[in-house]
Coordinates of C-alpha atoms in Angstrom, one line a residue:
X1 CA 205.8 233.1 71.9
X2 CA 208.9 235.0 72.3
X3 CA 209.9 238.0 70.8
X4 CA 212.6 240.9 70.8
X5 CA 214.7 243.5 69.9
X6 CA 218.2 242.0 67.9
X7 CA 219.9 244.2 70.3
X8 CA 223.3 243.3 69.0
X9 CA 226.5 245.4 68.4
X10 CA 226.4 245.2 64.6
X11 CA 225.7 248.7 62.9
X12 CA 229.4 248.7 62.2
X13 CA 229.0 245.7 60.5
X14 CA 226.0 247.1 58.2
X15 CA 227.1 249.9 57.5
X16 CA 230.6 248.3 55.9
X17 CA 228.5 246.3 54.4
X18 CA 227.1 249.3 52.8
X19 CA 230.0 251.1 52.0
X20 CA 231.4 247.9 50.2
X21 CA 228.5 248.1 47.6
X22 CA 228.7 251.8 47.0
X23 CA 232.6 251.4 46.4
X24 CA 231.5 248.2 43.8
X25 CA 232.5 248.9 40.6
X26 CA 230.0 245.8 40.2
X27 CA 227.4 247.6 42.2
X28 CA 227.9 250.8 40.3
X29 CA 227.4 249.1 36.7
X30 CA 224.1 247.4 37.8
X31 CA 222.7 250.9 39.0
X32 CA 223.4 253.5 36.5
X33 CA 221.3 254.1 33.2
X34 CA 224.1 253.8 30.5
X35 CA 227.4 252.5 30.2
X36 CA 229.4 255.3 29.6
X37 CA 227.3 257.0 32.7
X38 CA 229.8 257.5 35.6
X39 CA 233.3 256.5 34.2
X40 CA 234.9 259.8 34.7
X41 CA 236.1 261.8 37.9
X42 CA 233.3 264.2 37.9
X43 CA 232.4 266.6 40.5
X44 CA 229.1 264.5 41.3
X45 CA 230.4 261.2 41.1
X46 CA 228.1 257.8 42.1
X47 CA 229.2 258.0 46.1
X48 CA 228.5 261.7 46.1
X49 CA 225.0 261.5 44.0
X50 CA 223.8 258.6 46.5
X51 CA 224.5 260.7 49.2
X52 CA 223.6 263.7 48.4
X53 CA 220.1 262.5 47.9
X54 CA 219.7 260.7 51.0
X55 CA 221.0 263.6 53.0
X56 CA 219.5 266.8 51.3
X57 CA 217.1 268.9 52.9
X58 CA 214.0 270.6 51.9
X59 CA 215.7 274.0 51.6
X60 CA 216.9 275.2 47.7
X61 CA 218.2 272.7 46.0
X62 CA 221.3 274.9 45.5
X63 CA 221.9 276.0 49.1
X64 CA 222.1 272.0 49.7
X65 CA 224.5 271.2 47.0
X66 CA 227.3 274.1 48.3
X67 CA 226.4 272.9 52.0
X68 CA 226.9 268.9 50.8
X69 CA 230.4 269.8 49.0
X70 CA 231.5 272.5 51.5
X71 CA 231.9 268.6 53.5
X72 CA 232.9 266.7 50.6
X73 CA 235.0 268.6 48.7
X74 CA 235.6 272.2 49.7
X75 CA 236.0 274.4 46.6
X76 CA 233.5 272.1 44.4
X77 CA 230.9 273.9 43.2
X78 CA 227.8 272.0 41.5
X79 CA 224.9 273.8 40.4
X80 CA 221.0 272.9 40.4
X81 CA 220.9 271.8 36.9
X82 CA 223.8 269.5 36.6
X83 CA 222.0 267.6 40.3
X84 CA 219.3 267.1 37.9
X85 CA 221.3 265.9 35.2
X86 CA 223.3 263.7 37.4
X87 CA 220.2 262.0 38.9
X88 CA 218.9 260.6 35.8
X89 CA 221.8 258.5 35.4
X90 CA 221.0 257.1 38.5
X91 CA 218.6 254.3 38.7
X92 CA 216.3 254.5 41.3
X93 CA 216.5 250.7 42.4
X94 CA 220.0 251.8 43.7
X95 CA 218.2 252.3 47.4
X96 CA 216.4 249.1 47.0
X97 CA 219.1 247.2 46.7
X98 CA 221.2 249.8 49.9
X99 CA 218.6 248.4 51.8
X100 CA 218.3 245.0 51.0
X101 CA 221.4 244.9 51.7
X102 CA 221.3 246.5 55.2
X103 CA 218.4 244.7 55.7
X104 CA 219.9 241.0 55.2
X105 CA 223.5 242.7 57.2
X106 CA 221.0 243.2 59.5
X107 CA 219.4 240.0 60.5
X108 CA 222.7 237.5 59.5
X109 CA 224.6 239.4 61.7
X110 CA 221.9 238.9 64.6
X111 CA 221.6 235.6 63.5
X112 CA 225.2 234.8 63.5
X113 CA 225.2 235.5 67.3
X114 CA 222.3 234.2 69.0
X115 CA 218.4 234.6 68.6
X116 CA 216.7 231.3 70.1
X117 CA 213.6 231.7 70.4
X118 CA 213.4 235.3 68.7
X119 CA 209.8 235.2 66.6
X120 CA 209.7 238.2 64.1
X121 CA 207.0 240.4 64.4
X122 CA 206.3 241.8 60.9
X123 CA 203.0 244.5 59.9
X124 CA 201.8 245.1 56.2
X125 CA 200.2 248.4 55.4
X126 CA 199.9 250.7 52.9
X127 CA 199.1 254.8 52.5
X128 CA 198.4 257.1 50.1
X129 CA 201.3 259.4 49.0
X130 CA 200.9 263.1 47.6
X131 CA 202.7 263.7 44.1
X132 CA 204.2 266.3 42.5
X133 CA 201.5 267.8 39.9
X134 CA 203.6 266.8 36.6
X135 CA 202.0 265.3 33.8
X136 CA 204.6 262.1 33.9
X137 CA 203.8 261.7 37.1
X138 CA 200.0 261.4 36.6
X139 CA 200.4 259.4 33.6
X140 CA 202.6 256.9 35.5
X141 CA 200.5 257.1 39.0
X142 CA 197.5 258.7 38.5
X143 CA 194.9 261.0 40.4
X144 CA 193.0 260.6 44.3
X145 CA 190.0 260.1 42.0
X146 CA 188.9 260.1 38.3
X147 CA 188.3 264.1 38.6
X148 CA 190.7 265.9 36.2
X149 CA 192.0 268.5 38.9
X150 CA 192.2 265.7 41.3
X151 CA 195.7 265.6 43.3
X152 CA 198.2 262.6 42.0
X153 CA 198.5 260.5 44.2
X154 CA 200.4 256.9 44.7
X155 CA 199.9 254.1 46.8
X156 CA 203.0 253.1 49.0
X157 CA 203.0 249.5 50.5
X158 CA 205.7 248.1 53.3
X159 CA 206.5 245.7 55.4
X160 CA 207.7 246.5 58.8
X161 CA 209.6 244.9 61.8
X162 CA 207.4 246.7 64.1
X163 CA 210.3 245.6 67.0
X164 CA 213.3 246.5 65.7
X165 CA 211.6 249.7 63.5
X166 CA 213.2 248.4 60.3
X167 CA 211.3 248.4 57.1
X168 CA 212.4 244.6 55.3
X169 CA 210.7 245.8 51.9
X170 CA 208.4 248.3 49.8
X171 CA 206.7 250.0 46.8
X172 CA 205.4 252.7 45.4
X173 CA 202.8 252.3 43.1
X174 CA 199.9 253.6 40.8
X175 CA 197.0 254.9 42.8
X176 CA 194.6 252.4 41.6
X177 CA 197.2 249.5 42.7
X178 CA 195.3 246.9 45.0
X179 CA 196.9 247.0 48.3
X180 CA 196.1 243.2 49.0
X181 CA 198.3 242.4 46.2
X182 CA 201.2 244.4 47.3
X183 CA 201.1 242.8 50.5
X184 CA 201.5 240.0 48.8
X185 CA 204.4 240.8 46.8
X186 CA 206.0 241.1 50.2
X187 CA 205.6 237.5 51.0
X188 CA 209.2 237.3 49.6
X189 CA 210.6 238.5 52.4
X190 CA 209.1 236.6 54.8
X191 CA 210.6 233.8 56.0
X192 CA 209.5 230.8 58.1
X193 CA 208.7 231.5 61.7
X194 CA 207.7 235.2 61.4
X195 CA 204.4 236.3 62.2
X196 CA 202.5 239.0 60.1
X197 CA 199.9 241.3 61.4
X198 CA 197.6 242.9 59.1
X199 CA 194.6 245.2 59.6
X200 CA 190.8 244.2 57.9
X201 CA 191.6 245.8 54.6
X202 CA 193.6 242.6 54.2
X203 CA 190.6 240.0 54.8
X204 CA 191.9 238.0 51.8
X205 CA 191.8 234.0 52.4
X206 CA 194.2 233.6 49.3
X207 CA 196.6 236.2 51.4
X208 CA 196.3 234.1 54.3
X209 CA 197.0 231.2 52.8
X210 CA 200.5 232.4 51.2
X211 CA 201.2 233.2 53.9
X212 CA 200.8 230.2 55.3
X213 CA 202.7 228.2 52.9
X214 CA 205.7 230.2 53.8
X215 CA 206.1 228.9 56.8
X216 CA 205.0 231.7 58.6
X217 CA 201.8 232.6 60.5
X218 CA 199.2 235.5 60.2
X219 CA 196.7 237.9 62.8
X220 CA 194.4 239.7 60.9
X221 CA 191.5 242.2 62.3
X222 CA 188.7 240.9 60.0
X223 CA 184.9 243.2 59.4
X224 CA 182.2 240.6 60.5
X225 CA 181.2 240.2 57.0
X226 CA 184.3 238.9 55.9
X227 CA 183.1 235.5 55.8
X228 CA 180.1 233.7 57.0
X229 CA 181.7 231.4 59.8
X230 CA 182.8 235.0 61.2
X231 CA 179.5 236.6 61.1
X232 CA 178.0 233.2 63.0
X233 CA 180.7 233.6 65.6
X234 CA 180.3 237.2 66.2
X235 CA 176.9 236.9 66.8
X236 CA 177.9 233.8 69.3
X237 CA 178.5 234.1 73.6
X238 CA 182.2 232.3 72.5
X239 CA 185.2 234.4 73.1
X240 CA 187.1 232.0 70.7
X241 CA 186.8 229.3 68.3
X242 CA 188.1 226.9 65.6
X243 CA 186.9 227.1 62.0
X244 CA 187.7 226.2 58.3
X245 CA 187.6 228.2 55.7
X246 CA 187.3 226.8 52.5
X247 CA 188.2 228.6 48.8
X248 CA 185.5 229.8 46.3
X249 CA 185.5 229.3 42.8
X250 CA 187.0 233.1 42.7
X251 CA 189.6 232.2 45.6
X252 CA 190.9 229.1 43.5
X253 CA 191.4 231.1 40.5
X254 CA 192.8 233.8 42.5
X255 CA 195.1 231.2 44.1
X256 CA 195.9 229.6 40.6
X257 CA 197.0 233.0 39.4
X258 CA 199.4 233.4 42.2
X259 CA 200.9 230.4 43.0
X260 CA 199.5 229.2 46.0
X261 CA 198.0 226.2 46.8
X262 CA 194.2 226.4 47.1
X263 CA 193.3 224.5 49.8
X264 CA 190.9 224.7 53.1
X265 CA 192.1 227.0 55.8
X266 CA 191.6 226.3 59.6
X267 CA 191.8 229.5 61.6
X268 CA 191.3 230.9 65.0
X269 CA 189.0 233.3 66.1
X270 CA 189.4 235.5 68.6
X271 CA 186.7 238.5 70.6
X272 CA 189.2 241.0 72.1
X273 CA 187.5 243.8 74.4
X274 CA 188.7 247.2 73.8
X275 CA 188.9 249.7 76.8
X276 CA 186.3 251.5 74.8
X277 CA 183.7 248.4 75.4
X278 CA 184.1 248.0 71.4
X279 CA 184.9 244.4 70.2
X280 CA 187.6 243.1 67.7
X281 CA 187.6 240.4 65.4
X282 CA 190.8 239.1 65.3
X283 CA 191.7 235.7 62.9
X284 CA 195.3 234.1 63.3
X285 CA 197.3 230.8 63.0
X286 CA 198.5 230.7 65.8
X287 CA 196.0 227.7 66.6
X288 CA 197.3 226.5 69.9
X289 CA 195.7 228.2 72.9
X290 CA 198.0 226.7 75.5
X291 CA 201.2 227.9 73.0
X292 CA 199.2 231.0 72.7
X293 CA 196.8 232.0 75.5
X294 CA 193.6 234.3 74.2
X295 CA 195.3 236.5 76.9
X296 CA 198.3 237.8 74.1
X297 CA 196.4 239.1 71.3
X298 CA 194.9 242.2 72.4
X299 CA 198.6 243.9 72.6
X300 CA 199.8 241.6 69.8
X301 CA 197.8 243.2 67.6
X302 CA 198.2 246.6 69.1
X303 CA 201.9 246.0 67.5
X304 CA 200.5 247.0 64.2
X305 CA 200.6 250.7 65.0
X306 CA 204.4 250.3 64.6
X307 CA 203.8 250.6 60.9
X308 CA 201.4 253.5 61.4
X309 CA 203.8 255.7 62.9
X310 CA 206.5 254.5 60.1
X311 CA 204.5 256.1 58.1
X312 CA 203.7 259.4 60.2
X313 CA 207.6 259.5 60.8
X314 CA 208.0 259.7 56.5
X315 CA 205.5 262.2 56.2
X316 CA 205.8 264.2 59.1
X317 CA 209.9 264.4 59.8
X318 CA 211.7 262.9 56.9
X319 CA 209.2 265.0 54.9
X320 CA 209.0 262.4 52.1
X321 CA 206.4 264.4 50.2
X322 CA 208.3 266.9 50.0
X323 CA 209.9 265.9 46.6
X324 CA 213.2 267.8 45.3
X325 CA 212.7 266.5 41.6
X326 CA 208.6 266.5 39.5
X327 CA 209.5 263.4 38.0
X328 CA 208.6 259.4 38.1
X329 CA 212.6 258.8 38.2
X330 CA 212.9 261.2 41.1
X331 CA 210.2 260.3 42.9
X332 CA 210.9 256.7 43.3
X333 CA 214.6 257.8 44.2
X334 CA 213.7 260.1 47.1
X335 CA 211.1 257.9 48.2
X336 CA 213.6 254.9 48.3
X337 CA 216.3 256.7 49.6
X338 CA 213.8 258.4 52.6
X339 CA 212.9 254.4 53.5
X340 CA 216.9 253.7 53.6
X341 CA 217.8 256.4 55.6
X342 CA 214.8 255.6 58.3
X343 CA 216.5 252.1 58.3
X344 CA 219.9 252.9 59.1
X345 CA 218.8 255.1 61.9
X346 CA 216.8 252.5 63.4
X347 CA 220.1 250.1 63.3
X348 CA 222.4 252.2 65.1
X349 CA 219.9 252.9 67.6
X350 CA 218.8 249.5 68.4
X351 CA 222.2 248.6 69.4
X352 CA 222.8 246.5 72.3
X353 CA 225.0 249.4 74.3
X354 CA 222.1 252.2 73.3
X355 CA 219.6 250.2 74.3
X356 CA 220.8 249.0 77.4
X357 CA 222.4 252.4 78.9
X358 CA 218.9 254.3 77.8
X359 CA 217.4 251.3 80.1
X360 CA 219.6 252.1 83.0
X361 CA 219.3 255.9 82.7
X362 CA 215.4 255.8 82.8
X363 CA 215.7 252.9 85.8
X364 CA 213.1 253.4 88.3
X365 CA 211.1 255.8 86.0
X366 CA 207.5 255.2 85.7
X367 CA 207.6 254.0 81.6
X368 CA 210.0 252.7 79.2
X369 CA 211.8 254.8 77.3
X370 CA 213.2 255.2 73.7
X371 CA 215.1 257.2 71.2
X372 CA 213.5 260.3 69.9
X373 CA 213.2 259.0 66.3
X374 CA 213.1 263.1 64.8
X375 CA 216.4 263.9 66.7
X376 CA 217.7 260.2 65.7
X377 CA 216.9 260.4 62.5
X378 CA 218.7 264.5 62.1
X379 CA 221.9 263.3 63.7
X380 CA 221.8 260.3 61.3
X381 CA 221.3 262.5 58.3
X382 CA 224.1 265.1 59.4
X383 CA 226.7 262.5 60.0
X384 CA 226.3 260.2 56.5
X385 CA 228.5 261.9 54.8
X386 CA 231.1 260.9 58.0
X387 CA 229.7 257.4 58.3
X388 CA 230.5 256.9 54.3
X389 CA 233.8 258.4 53.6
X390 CA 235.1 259.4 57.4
X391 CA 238.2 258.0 58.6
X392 CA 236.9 256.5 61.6
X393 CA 233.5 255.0 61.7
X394 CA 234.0 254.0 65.6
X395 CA 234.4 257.7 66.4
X396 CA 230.9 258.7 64.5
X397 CA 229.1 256.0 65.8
X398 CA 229.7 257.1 69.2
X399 CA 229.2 260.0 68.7
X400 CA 225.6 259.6 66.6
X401 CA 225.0 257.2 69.8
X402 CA 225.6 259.7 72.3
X403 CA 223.4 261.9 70.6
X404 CA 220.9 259.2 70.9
X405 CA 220.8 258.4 74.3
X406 CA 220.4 261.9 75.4
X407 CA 217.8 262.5 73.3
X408 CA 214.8 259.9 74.4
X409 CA 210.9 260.0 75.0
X410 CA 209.1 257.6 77.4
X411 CA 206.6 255.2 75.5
X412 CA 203.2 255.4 77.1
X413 CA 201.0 252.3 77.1
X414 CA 197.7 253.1 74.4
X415 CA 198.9 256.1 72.9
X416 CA 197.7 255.5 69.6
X417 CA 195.7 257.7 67.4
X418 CA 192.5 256.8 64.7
X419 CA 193.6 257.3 61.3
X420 CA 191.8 260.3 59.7
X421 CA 190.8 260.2 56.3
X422 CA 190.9 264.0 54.7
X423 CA 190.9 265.6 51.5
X424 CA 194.1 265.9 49.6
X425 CA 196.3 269.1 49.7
X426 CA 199.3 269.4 47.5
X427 CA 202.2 269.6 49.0
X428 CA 204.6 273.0 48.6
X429 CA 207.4 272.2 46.6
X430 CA 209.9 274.6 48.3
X431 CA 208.7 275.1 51.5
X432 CA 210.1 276.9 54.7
X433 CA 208.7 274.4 57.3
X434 CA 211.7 272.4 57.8
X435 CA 211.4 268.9 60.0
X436 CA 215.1 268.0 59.4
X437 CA 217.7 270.5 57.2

């Protein structure tokens, strides 16, 4: 199996693309809350509302509104309260679609050039995110736990190109949500060929099976008491094997309810040896071990972290609990917009000239190297506003790239962290740490 980075000169390409649907009268009337909802020339039109939200920091709201239009619109002032009037005309699924959008640019454009024998590598995980205490938002997500002082707390779900860093969809969704069926709403943006890597919180056969009828194919770390063929081969001297898995009255129903076809399941198992002397439990359908020696799946699987430090890069440096606004409707707009945002950065900096000059400036070094995705991701968020309305998108772009390549951290074989599992705290609403301004 091949895979790689889609390396390709095409961020100028999505980010037209972009542009296009923000200038869309069309796009415009499919994103705002009521008709009569941005006709005029106000102060805080649809462009400058969408931007503003992706690029705001976590400083006052008010010292980010005069620093947004002192680049905007010098001598426009807009205060605190007419932002948060502004916003609610703005429907949230606005970033959705901005990323569909980039996403699709994305790939066609990749596509269009040359990609034999590319195989997408995709992960599906989840993690809990901290809410602002405000009774819509508990009402419309919930608590950690049924206690009545418990934090709220949502359940965010994504699928994630863990090669080329770009999230192709995601939710955010009501604490008690199910995580195997959100990974199953992101079947639709699978597409044949890809391969999905999931952890054992996933051990669904129903999920492996729509997956399978997609046309793509599945590795999934599975707890020896997922099923009873896995406990007998864990317990065997085999380092592999061949077995069927076959549907249980709940599985068919579960299936039925879905869509999918409820039908037996060959899969391959797999014993990978951890440094630690620990083994894994892998299952996949990638069948063939000639096509696919046992050999690959210990750092196959190893790609999942990808979607783990997605995550730590939203919490940690885009700050995305952090929220501006205490409601449902600003929530999902800051959380959108933070996912959006983490995709355009990781466009423009898997572009075939960045990659390939950070390759020859680390030549002879003893790892690979890559961007720094917190200074990426701040010179991404201080040039939007020149990327959307400048003059000259070829001069930022080489600019944000230059910026990029002198600003890279050597990727070290293993370095991956357990995931810790600790009691909530509620995020500080205005808070002085600051990952990016």
């Amino acid at each position: 199996m091949v895979s790689g980075s889609l390396r390709q000169p095409h961020a100028k390409t999505v980010i037209e693309a972009i542009k296009n649907k923000l200038s869309s009268l069309e796009f415009i009337e499919q994103h705002k809350k009521g008709k009569n909802d941005f006709i005029r020339n106000r102060k805080l039109n649809f462009m400058n509302l969408v931007l503003f939200i992706l690029q705001r920091g976590k400083s006052s709201l008010q010292r980010e509104l005069e620093k947004f239009f002192a680049s905007v619109e010098r001598g426009k002032e807009i205060t605190a309260s007419a932002f948060t009037h502004a916003r609610k005309k703005l429907c949230p699924e606005v970033f959705i679609s901005l990323n569909n959008a980039l996403v699709e640019s994305f790939y066609h454009t990749a596509q269009s050039i040359s990609t034999s024998g590319i195989r997408r590598i995709l992960a599906v995980d989840g993690s809990r995110l901290e809410l602002p205490n405000n009774e819509e938002v508990v009402e419309e997500f919930g608590r950690a736990n049924k206690q009545p002082d418990a934090k709220p707390l949502g359940i965010v779900s994504a699928l994630f190109d863990v090669v080329n860093k770009v999230v192709l969809d995601s939710s955010i969704n009501p604490a008690d949500a199910s995580e195997n069926h959100l990974a199953f709403s992101h079947l639709g943006r699978v597409r044949q060929g890809d391969l999905v890597i999931l952890d054992r919180g996933y051990k669904c056969l129903w999920l492996m099976l729509g997956i399978v009828q997609k046309g793509a194919d599945y590795l999934i770390r599975l707890p020896v008491n997922a099923f009873k063929e896995v406990e007998l081969f864990e317990k065997s001297n085999e380092m592999e094997a061949i077995v069927t898995l076959h549907p249980t009255p709940k599985v068919i129903q579960q299936c039925l309810d879905l869509g999918i076809e409820a039908m037996p399941l060959k899969v391959r198992l797999v014993k990978v040896i951890l440094a630690t002397g620990e083994k894994e439990l892998l299952a996949t359908s990638l069948i063939d071990s000639i096509v696919y020696p046992i050999t690959i799946f210990k750092e196959l699987y190893t790609l999942r972290w990808g979607v783990e430090e997605e995550y730590k890069t939203m919490k940690s440096v885009l700050e995305v609990e952090q929220f501006s606004g205490k409601s449902p409707h600003a929530v999902r707009q800051e959380f959108y917009a933070a996912i959006f945002l983490s995709n355009l950065q990781s466009v423009i900096s898997r572009e075939k000239d960045v990659q390939e000059r950070i390759e020859k400036k680390t030549e002879g070094r003893k790892y690979e190297y890559q961007e720094n995705r917190t200074s990426a991701l701040f010179f991404v968020k201080e040039g939007l506003i020149a990327l959307f309305t400048g003059a000259s998108l070829n001069m930022v772009l080489t600019y944000l790239k230059e910026k990029i390549i002198k600003n890279i951290l050597p990727i070290r074989p293993g370095r991956h962290y357990e995931r810790r599992f600790t009691r909530y705290k509620l995020p500080k609403f205005t808070s002085n740490k600051r990952a990016l301004a």
